[in-house]
């Protein structure tokens, strides 16, 4: 209730109007006058109206000036950011509408108070919050608050894709993929040029080769990663893979290999330990000849190339002509027998080979990777010192493996472009659960929803694998090659 008398007394005092003692009775009569009381009420109402209007105006300006920080987004990547109205002190909003979000691929979900969607552009993007606060007329024009969202560019768009020089010596396709049969198994393989190579127009250094050799019943798959710091490594990887296939198809001592198979058959019946050791030694000897064949093929090509193109051999770090063709090499030779599969493998470098059993409850790494501090880490099939008896960190004998399994679901061969991004550290290659995750990733459990359908009727599987291998992994932009036997 408005107290009339104190209000008028205060008003008169402010205006220096003094009511003397002898006028007190008159003053009492004055304040009791109904019209005067109504005048006071009107004045106070007008004052309150002005103050409320000012407070409302202030509140609106405070909201307009309020800094609303929302997380940065990335172009073409799923975005979800909550707007916490209570934390921002915006509990007095009676109306809100977000304007301009749709234009950048976003929307506001009122049920969850989140801005979400997939930004379709990058930059410092502006949108508006139209709002009204408590005290405003429902029919009034909404206030406007500008909000800035920083959307970082899609990292993929920052990379160029410059084709390699087709006129250059030893040019090969920037990307390759294939699908085929290997006996009763199938193979899908893809080799993608890395973004770091695409960005400068350099060559794909990775390579692969495979073959089902009908006259022996054995299948061979080889994968290689050329050393990018050596200018002709792209040919080294290509030749290493093709040489391995060539050896097992055209240069194998078939009679001697048949004797080896007979011992395998004998072991399947006897399970005799000494016979197993003998078979392992013979397997290493036979695979070693293929490795040496590949090494010598590269050595011969290096000598011929030096004679025809001496200007290419000007790297002071190279210790031999073969160094210019430096390449890792992994391969698997396998065959199905009545008792199961025999899988023979070799590996030099930092590319893993792994086999997952038929029931997918166990995965075994079939080679020891050349990683770590020794000699810069990786080793190459082109290096003569890996053939020495006291080679470090692995002797030649330690680079071979033999597995006899009833069956398998998947046999993987990959270069470090896949391994570094998907397994990160070598220790993860020993963990079955990581291979299960890898398989789930291949089957579509990834942020791109990219899927490889391993149905043997799927004729597009090579395209799907190549597309899957285009995944984004910060800092991992090397060539990627992955061969899967299934």
Coordinates of C-alpha atoms in Angstrom, one line a residue:
X1 CA 0.0 0.0 0.0
X2 CA 1.3 3.4 -0.9
X3 CA 1.9 5.7 2.1
X4 CA 0.8 9.1 0.8
X5 CA 2.0 11.3 3.6
X6 CA 5.7 10.3 3.7
X7 CA 5.8 10.4 0.0
X8 CA 4.5 14.0 -0.2
X9 CA 6.7 15.1 2.7
X10 CA 9.8 13.7 0.9
X11 CA 8.7 15.3 -2.3
X12 CA 8.2 18.7 -0.6
X13 CA 11.6 18.4 1.1
X14 CA 13.3 17.7 -2.2
X15 CA 11.6 20.9 -3.6
X16 CA 12.4 22.9 -0.4
X17 CA 8.8 23.4 0.4
X18 CA 8.6 23.8 4.1
X19 CA 5.3 23.0 6.0
X20 CA 5.3 25.1 9.2
X21 CA 3.8 23.9 12.4
X22 CA 0.9 26.2 12.1
X23 CA 0.2 24.7 8.6
X24 CA 0.1 21.1 9.8
X25 CA -3.6 20.9 10.0
X26 CA -3.8 22.3 6.5
X27 CA -1.2 19.8 5.3
X28 CA -3.2 16.9 6.9
X29 CA -6.3 18.2 5.0
X30 CA -4.2 18.4 1.8
X31 CA -3.0 14.8 1.9
X32 CA -6.5 13.5 2.7
X33 CA -7.8 15.1 -0.5
X34 CA -8.8 12.3 -2.8
X35 CA -7.6 13.9 -5.9
X36 CA -4.2 14.6 -4.3
X37 CA -3.9 10.9 -3.2
X38 CA -4.8 9.8 -6.7
X39 CA -2.1 12.1 -8.1
X40 CA 0.5 10.6 -5.8
X41 CA -0.6 7.1 -6.8
X42 CA -0.3 8.1 -10.5
X43 CA 3.2 9.6 -9.9
X44 CA 4.4 6.4 -8.2
X45 CA 2.9 4.2 -10.8
X46 CA 4.6 6.2 -13.6
X47 CA 7.9 6.1 -11.7
X48 CA 7.6 2.3 -11.3
X49 CA 6.7 2.0 -14.9
X50 CA 9.8 3.9 -15.9
X51 CA 12.0 1.9 -13.6
X52 CA 10.6 -1.4 -14.8
X53 CA 11.1 -0.3 -18.4
X54 CA 14.7 0.7 -17.6
X55 CA 15.3 -2.6 -15.8
X56 CA 13.8 -4.5 -18.8
X57 CA 15.9 -2.6 -21.2
X58 CA 19.0 -3.2 -19.1
X59 CA 18.2 -6.9 -19.0
X60 CA 17.8 -7.2 -22.7
X61 CA 21.1 -5.4 -23.3
X62 CA 22.8 -7.6 -20.7
X63 CA 21.6 -10.7 -22.6
X64 CA 22.7 -9.2 -25.9
X65 CA 26.1 -8.5 -24.5
X66 CA 26.3 -11.9 -22.7
X67 CA 29.2 -14.0 -24.0
X68 CA 27.9 -17.4 -24.9
X69 CA 30.8 -19.7 -25.6
X70 CA 30.0 -22.9 -27.5
X71 CA 32.6 -25.5 -28.5
X72 CA 34.2 -25.3 -31.9
X73 CA 32.8 -27.5 -34.6
X74 CA 34.4 -29.2 -37.6
X75 CA 33.1 -29.1 -41.1
X76 CA 31.4 -32.3 -42.2
X77 CA 31.7 -33.8 -38.8
X78 CA 28.8 -34.6 -36.4
X79 CA 28.3 -31.7 -33.9
X80 CA 26.4 -31.6 -30.6
X81 CA 26.7 -28.8 -28.1
X82 CA 24.4 -28.2 -25.1
X83 CA 23.2 -24.7 -24.2
X84 CA 22.8 -24.6 -20.4
X85 CA 20.3 -21.8 -19.9
X86 CA 20.4 -22.1 -16.1
X87 CA 24.2 -21.8 -16.0
X88 CA 24.1 -18.8 -18.4
X89 CA 21.5 -17.1 -16.2
X90 CA 18.8 -17.2 -18.8
X91 CA 16.0 -18.6 -16.8
X92 CA 13.8 -15.5 -17.5
X93 CA 13.4 -16.2 -21.2
X94 CA 9.8 -16.5 -22.2
X95 CA 10.5 -16.9 -25.9
X96 CA 13.4 -18.2 -27.9
X97 CA 14.0 -19.0 -31.5
X98 CA 17.3 -19.8 -33.3
X99 CA 17.7 -18.2 -36.7
X100 CA 20.4 -19.1 -39.3
X101 CA 21.4 -22.5 -38.0
X102 CA 19.8 -24.4 -40.8
X103 CA 21.9 -22.5 -43.4
X104 CA 25.0 -24.0 -41.9
X105 CA 23.6 -27.5 -41.5
X106 CA 22.6 -27.3 -37.8
X107 CA 19.4 -27.1 -35.8
X108 CA 18.4 -26.5 -32.2
X109 CA 16.7 -29.3 -30.3
X110 CA 14.4 -27.8 -27.7
X111 CA 13.9 -31.1 -25.9
X112 CA 17.6 -31.4 -25.1
X113 CA 18.7 -27.7 -25.4
X114 CA 21.4 -28.7 -27.9
X115 CA 22.7 -27.4 -31.2
X116 CA 23.4 -30.4 -33.4
X117 CA 23.9 -31.5 -36.9
X118 CA 26.7 -31.6 -39.4
X119 CA 28.2 -28.2 -40.4
X120 CA 28.4 -27.8 -44.1
X121 CA 30.9 -24.9 -44.2
X122 CA 33.8 -23.6 -42.2
X123 CA 34.8 -20.2 -40.8
X124 CA 33.5 -17.9 -38.0
X125 CA 29.8 -18.4 -38.7
X126 CA 27.1 -16.2 -37.3
X127 CA 23.5 -17.1 -36.3
X128 CA 20.9 -15.4 -34.1
X129 CA 19.0 -16.1 -30.9
X130 CA 15.7 -14.3 -31.1
X131 CA 14.3 -13.9 -27.5
X132 CA 11.9 -12.2 -25.1
X133 CA 12.3 -12.0 -21.4
X134 CA 9.8 -11.9 -18.5
X135 CA 8.0 -8.5 -18.6
X136 CA 7.9 -8.1 -22.3
X137 CA 4.7 -8.1 -24.2
X138 CA 4.0 -11.4 -25.9
X139 CA 3.2 -9.5 -29.1
X140 CA 6.4 -7.4 -29.1
X141 CA 9.1 -7.8 -31.7
X142 CA 11.7 -10.3 -30.4
X143 CA 15.2 -9.1 -29.5
X144 CA 18.2 -10.3 -31.5
X145 CA 21.4 -11.7 -30.1
X146 CA 24.3 -12.6 -32.5
X147 CA 26.3 -15.7 -31.7
X148 CA 29.5 -16.9 -33.3
X149 CA 30.3 -20.5 -34.0
X150 CA 33.9 -21.3 -35.1
X151 CA 33.7 -24.2 -37.6
X152 CA 37.2 -25.6 -38.4
X153 CA 37.7 -26.8 -42.0
X154 CA 37.3 -30.4 -42.8
X155 CA 41.0 -31.5 -42.6
X156 CA 40.5 -33.6 -45.7
X157 CA 39.7 -30.5 -47.8
X158 CA 43.1 -28.9 -46.8
X159 CA 45.0 -31.7 -48.6
X160 CA 45.6 -31.5 -52.4
X161 CA 45.4 -34.5 -54.6
X162 CA 48.0 -34.0 -57.3
X163 CA 48.5 -36.9 -59.7
X164 CA 52.0 -38.4 -59.8
X165 CA 54.1 -37.9 -62.9
X166 CA 53.2 -40.5 -65.5
X167 CA 56.4 -39.7 -67.4
X168 CA 58.6 -40.5 -64.5
X169 CA 60.7 -43.7 -64.4
X170 CA 58.9 -46.6 -62.7
X171 CA 55.6 -44.8 -62.6
X172 CA 52.7 -46.8 -61.3
X173 CA 49.0 -46.2 -60.6
X174 CA 48.4 -43.9 -57.6
X175 CA 45.9 -46.4 -56.2
X176 CA 45.3 -50.1 -56.8
X177 CA 42.7 -52.7 -55.7
X178 CA 41.9 -56.2 -56.5
X179 CA 39.6 -59.1 -55.6
X180 CA 40.1 -62.8 -56.4
X181 CA 40.1 -66.4 -55.4
X182 CA 42.9 -68.2 -53.7
X183 CA 41.9 -71.9 -53.7
X184 CA 38.9 -72.2 -51.4
X185 CA 39.6 -68.7 -49.9
X186 CA 39.0 -65.3 -51.3
X187 CA 41.2 -62.2 -51.2
X188 CA 40.4 -58.5 -51.3
X189 CA 43.3 -56.0 -51.3
X190 CA 43.6 -52.3 -51.8
X191 CA 46.6 -50.0 -51.8
X192 CA 45.9 -46.3 -51.4
X193 CA 48.4 -43.5 -52.0
X194 CA 48.8 -41.5 -48.7
X195 CA 47.6 -38.0 -48.4
X196 CA 51.1 -36.8 -47.7
X197 CA 52.0 -38.1 -51.2
X198 CA 48.9 -36.8 -52.8
X199 CA 49.5 -33.4 -51.4
X200 CA 52.8 -33.0 -53.3
X201 CA 52.2 -35.3 -56.2
X202 CA 54.6 -38.0 -55.2
X203 CA 54.2 -41.7 -55.8
X204 CA 52.6 -44.5 -54.0
X205 CA 55.4 -46.5 -52.4
X206 CA 53.3 -49.4 -51.2
X207 CA 52.5 -52.4 -53.3
X208 CA 51.1 -55.9 -53.3
X209 CA 50.8 -59.1 -55.4
X210 CA 49.0 -62.4 -55.0
X211 CA 48.5 -65.6 -56.9
X212 CA 46.8 -69.0 -56.6
X213 CA 49.3 -71.4 -58.2
X214 CA 47.1 -74.1 -59.7
X215 CA 49.9 -76.6 -60.4
X216 CA 50.9 -76.8 -56.7
X217 CA 47.7 -75.7 -54.9
X218 CA 49.6 -73.1 -52.9
X219 CA 48.5 -69.5 -52.6
X220 CA 50.9 -66.6 -52.1
X221 CA 50.2 -63.0 -51.0
X222 CA 52.9 -60.4 -50.7
X223 CA 52.7 -56.8 -49.4
X224 CA 55.5 -54.2 -49.3
X225 CA 56.1 -50.7 -48.2
X226 CA 58.7 -48.7 -50.0
X227 CA 60.9 -46.3 -48.0
X228 CA 59.6 -42.9 -48.9
X229 CA 63.0 -41.2 -48.3
X230 CA 64.5 -43.3 -51.1
X231 CA 63.5 -42.1 -54.6
X232 CA 63.0 -45.5 -56.3
X233 CA 61.4 -47.4 -53.4
X234 CA 58.1 -47.5 -55.3
X235 CA 59.7 -49.9 -57.7
X236 CA 61.4 -51.8 -54.9
X237 CA 58.1 -52.6 -53.3
X238 CA 56.5 -53.5 -56.6
X239 CA 59.4 -55.8 -57.6
X240 CA 59.7 -57.4 -54.2
X241 CA 56.0 -58.5 -54.3
X242 CA 56.1 -59.6 -57.9
X243 CA 59.4 -61.5 -57.4
X244 CA 58.0 -63.5 -54.5
X245 CA 55.0 -64.6 -56.6
X246 CA 57.3 -65.3 -59.6
X247 CA 59.5 -67.5 -57.4
X248 CA 56.8 -69.7 -56.1
X249 CA 55.1 -70.0 -59.5
X250 CA 58.1 -70.4 -61.8
X251 CA 61.3 -71.1 -59.8
X252 CA 60.3 -73.5 -57.1
X253 CA 61.9 -77.0 -57.0
X254 CA 58.7 -78.8 -57.3
X255 CA 60.0 -82.3 -56.5
X256 CA 61.7 -81.0 -53.4
X257 CA 58.6 -79.1 -52.4
X258 CA 56.5 -82.3 -52.9
X259 CA 58.8 -84.1 -50.4
X260 CA 58.1 -81.2 -48.0
X261 CA 54.4 -81.7 -48.4
X262 CA 54.7 -85.4 -47.7
X263 CA 56.4 -84.7 -44.4
X264 CA 53.5 -82.4 -43.5
X265 CA 51.1 -85.2 -44.3
X266 CA 53.2 -87.6 -42.2
X267 CA 53.3 -85.1 -39.3
X268 CA 49.5 -84.7 -39.4
X269 CA 49.3 -88.4 -38.6
X270 CA 52.1 -88.9 -36.1
X271 CA 52.4 -85.4 -34.4
X272 CA 56.0 -86.3 -33.9
X273 CA 58.0 -83.4 -32.3
X274 CA 61.3 -83.9 -34.1
X275 CA 59.5 -84.2 -37.5
X276 CA 57.8 -80.9 -36.7
X277 CA 61.2 -79.2 -36.1
X278 CA 62.5 -80.7 -39.3
X279 CA 59.5 -79.3 -41.2
X280 CA 60.0 -75.9 -39.7
X281 CA 63.6 -75.8 -40.7
X282 CA 62.8 -76.9 -44.3
X283 CA 60.0 -74.3 -44.5
X284 CA 62.4 -71.5 -43.5
X285 CA 64.9 -72.7 -46.1
X286 CA 62.3 -72.7 -48.9
X287 CA 60.9 -69.3 -48.0
X288 CA 64.4 -67.9 -47.6
X289 CA 65.1 -68.8 -51.3
X290 CA 62.1 -66.6 -52.3
X291 CA 63.4 -63.7 -50.1
X292 CA 66.8 -64.0 -51.6
X293 CA 65.3 -64.2 -55.1
X294 CA 63.5 -60.9 -54.5
X295 CA 66.6 -59.3 -53.0
X296 CA 68.7 -60.3 -56.1
X297 CA 66.0 -59.2 -58.5
X298 CA 66.1 -55.7 -57.0
X299 CA 69.9 -55.7 -56.9
X300 CA 70.0 -56.5 -60.6
X301 CA 67.5 -53.8 -61.5
X302 CA 69.4 -51.3 -59.4
X303 CA 72.6 -52.0 -61.3
X304 CA 70.8 -51.7 -64.7
X305 CA 69.1 -48.5 -63.7
X306 CA 72.3 -46.9 -62.5
X307 CA 73.8 -47.6 -65.9
X308 CA 70.9 -46.2 -67.8
X309 CA 70.0 -43.3 -65.4
X310 CA 73.0 -42.4 -63.4
X311 CA 71.5 -39.0 -62.5
X312 CA 69.0 -40.8 -60.2
X313 CA 71.7 -42.1 -57.9
X314 CA 72.9 -39.1 -55.9
X315 CA 71.8 -39.8 -52.4
X316 CA 74.8 -39.6 -50.0
X317 CA 73.0 -41.7 -47.4
X318 CA 72.8 -44.7 -49.7
X319 CA 75.4 -47.4 -49.0
X320 CA 74.6 -49.4 -52.1
X321 CA 72.6 -49.1 -55.3
X322 CA 69.9 -51.3 -53.8
X323 CA 69.3 -48.8 -51.1
X324 CA 67.6 -46.6 -53.6
X325 CA 64.9 -49.3 -53.9
X326 CA 64.5 -49.8 -50.1
X327 CA 61.3 -51.7 -49.3
X328 CA 59.9 -53.8 -46.5
X329 CA 58.4 -57.2 -47.4
X330 CA 55.9 -59.5 -45.8
X331 CA 54.3 -62.5 -47.5
X332 CA 52.2 -65.6 -46.7
X333 CA 52.3 -68.9 -48.5
X334 CA 49.4 -71.2 -47.6
X335 CA 47.7 -74.4 -48.8
X336 CA 44.7 -76.4 -47.7
X337 CA 45.3 -80.1 -46.9
X338 CA 42.9 -82.7 -45.6
X339 CA 44.1 -82.0 -42.0
X340 CA 43.8 -78.2 -42.4
X341 CA 45.8 -75.2 -43.6
X342 CA 49.5 -74.8 -43.6
X343 CA 50.5 -71.1 -43.4
X344 CA 54.1 -70.1 -44.0
X345 CA 55.1 -66.5 -43.5
X346 CA 58.0 -64.1 -43.7
X347 CA 58.4 -60.5 -42.6
X348 CA 61.1 -57.8 -42.7
X349 CA 60.1 -54.3 -41.7
X350 CA 57.2 -52.9 -39.7
X351 CA 54.2 -54.5 -41.5
X352 CA 52.2 -57.1 -39.6
X353 CA 50.7 -60.4 -40.6
X354 CA 48.0 -61.9 -38.4
X355 CA 45.6 -64.8 -38.6
X356 CA 42.2 -65.1 -36.9
X357 CA 40.9 -68.6 -36.2
X358 CA 37.7 -69.9 -37.7
X359 CA 35.6 -69.2 -34.5
X360 CA 37.1 -65.7 -34.2
X361 CA 38.1 -66.3 -30.6
X362 CA 41.8 -66.0 -31.1
X363 CA 44.2 -64.0 -33.3
X364 CA 47.9 -64.7 -33.7
X365 CA 50.5 -62.3 -34.9
X366 CA 52.7 -64.2 -37.3
X367 CA 55.8 -62.0 -37.5
X368 CA 58.0 -59.9 -35.4
X369 CA 58.0 -56.3 -36.5
X370 CA 61.2 -54.3 -36.9
X371 CA 60.4 -51.4 -34.7
X372 CA 62.2 -49.6 -32.0
X373 CA 65.5 -47.8 -31.7
X374 CA 67.7 -50.2 -33.5
X375 CA 69.0 -48.8 -36.7
X376 CA 66.2 -46.3 -37.0
X377 CA 63.6 -49.0 -36.4
X378 CA 62.5 -50.7 -39.6
X379 CA 64.6 -53.0 -41.9
X380 CA 64.3 -53.7 -45.6
X381 CA 64.6 -56.7 -47.9
X382 CA 67.1 -54.7 -49.9
X383 CA 69.6 -54.5 -47.0
X384 CA 72.4 -57.0 -47.2
X385 CA 73.0 -57.0 -43.5
X386 CA 69.7 -58.7 -42.7
X387 CA 71.1 -61.8 -44.4
X388 CA 74.1 -62.0 -42.1
X389 CA 74.2 -64.8 -39.5
X390 CA 74.4 -62.4 -36.6
X391 CA 71.9 -59.9 -38.0
X392 CA 70.2 -57.6 -35.5
X393 CA 67.6 -57.1 -34.1
X394 CA 66.4 -60.3 -35.8
X395 CA 68.3 -63.1 -37.4
X396 CA 67.0 -64.3 -40.8
X397 CA 65.6 -67.5 -39.1
X398 CA 63.5 -65.4 -36.7
X399 CA 61.7 -63.8 -39.6
X400 CA 59.9 -66.9 -40.6
X401 CA 56.9 -68.6 -39.1
X402 CA 54.9 -71.8 -39.7
X403 CA 51.3 -72.4 -38.5
X404 CA 49.2 -75.5 -39.0
X405 CA 45.5 -74.7 -38.4
X406 CA 42.3 -76.6 -39.1
X407 CA 40.9 -73.4 -40.7
X408 CA 40.9 -69.7 -40.4
X409 CA 38.4 -66.8 -40.8
X410 CA 40.8 -64.1 -41.8
X411 CA 44.4 -63.7 -42.7
X412 CA 45.6 -60.1 -42.6
X413 CA 48.6 -58.5 -44.2
X414 CA 49.0 -54.7 -44.0
X415 CA 51.5 -51.9 -44.2
X416 CA 52.1 -49.4 -41.3
X417 CA 49.7 -46.9 -42.9
X418 CA 47.0 -49.2 -41.5
X419 CA 48.7 -50.5 -38.4
X420 CA 49.8 -47.1 -37.1
X421 CA 46.3 -45.6 -37.4
X422 CA 44.2 -48.6 -36.2
X423 CA 46.5 -50.3 -33.7
X424 CA 48.7 -47.3 -32.7
X425 CA 51.3 -49.4 -30.8
X426 CA 52.9 -52.8 -31.5
X427 CA 51.6 -54.3 -28.3
X428 CA 48.0 -54.0 -29.5
X429 CA 48.8 -56.4 -32.4
X430 CA 49.1 -59.2 -29.8
X431 CA 45.6 -58.5 -28.4
X432 CA 42.8 -60.5 -29.9
X433 CA 40.2 -57.9 -28.7
X434 CA 42.0 -55.3 -30.8
X435 CA 41.6 -57.5 -33.9
X436 CA 38.0 -57.9 -33.1
X437 CA 37.6 -54.1 -32.9
X438 CA 39.5 -53.9 -36.2
X439 CA 37.1 -56.4 -37.8
X440 CA 34.1 -54.5 -36.4
X441 CA 35.6 -51.3 -37.9
X442 CA 35.8 -52.9 -41.3
X443 CA 32.2 -54.0 -40.9
X444 CA 31.0 -50.4 -40.4
X445 CA 31.6 -49.5 -36.8
X446 CA 33.4 -46.2 -37.6
X447 CA 32.6 -42.5 -37.8
X448 CA 32.3 -42.7 -41.5
X449 CA 29.9 -45.7 -41.4
X450 CA 32.1 -47.1 -44.1
X451 CA 31.5 -50.9 -44.5
X452 CA 33.2 -53.8 -46.2
X453 CA 30.8 -56.6 -47.0
X454 CA 32.7 -59.9 -46.9
X455 CA 30.0 -61.8 -48.6
X456 CA 31.8 -63.8 -51.4
X457 CA 29.1 -62.7 -53.8
X458 CA 29.9 -59.1 -53.3
X459 CA 31.6 -58.0 -56.5
X460 CA 32.2 -54.4 -55.2
X461 CA 34.2 -55.5 -52.2
X462 CA 37.5 -54.1 -53.5
X463 CA 35.8 -50.7 -54.0
X464 CA 34.4 -50.9 -50.5
X465 CA 37.8 -51.7 -49.0
X466 CA 39.5 -48.8 -50.9
X467 CA 36.8 -46.5 -49.7
X468 CA 37.1 -47.7 -46.1
X469 CA 40.8 -47.1 -46.2
X470 CA 40.2 -43.4 -46.9
X471 CA 39.5 -43.0 -43.2
X472 CA 40.8 -39.9 -41.4
X473 CA 43.4 -40.3 -38.7
X474 CA 45.2 -37.2 -37.4
X475 CA 48.9 -37.5 -38.1
X476 CA 48.6 -40.7 -40.2
X477 CA 48.8 -39.8 -43.8
X478 CA 51.1 -42.5 -45.2
X479 CA 50.3 -45.0 -48.0
X480 CA 47.9 -47.7 -46.8
X481 CA 47.8 -51.2 -48.1
X482 CA 45.6 -54.0 -46.7
X483 CA 45.2 -57.6 -47.9
X484 CA 42.5 -59.8 -46.3
X485 CA 42.2 -63.5 -47.1
X486 CA 38.8 -64.9 -45.9

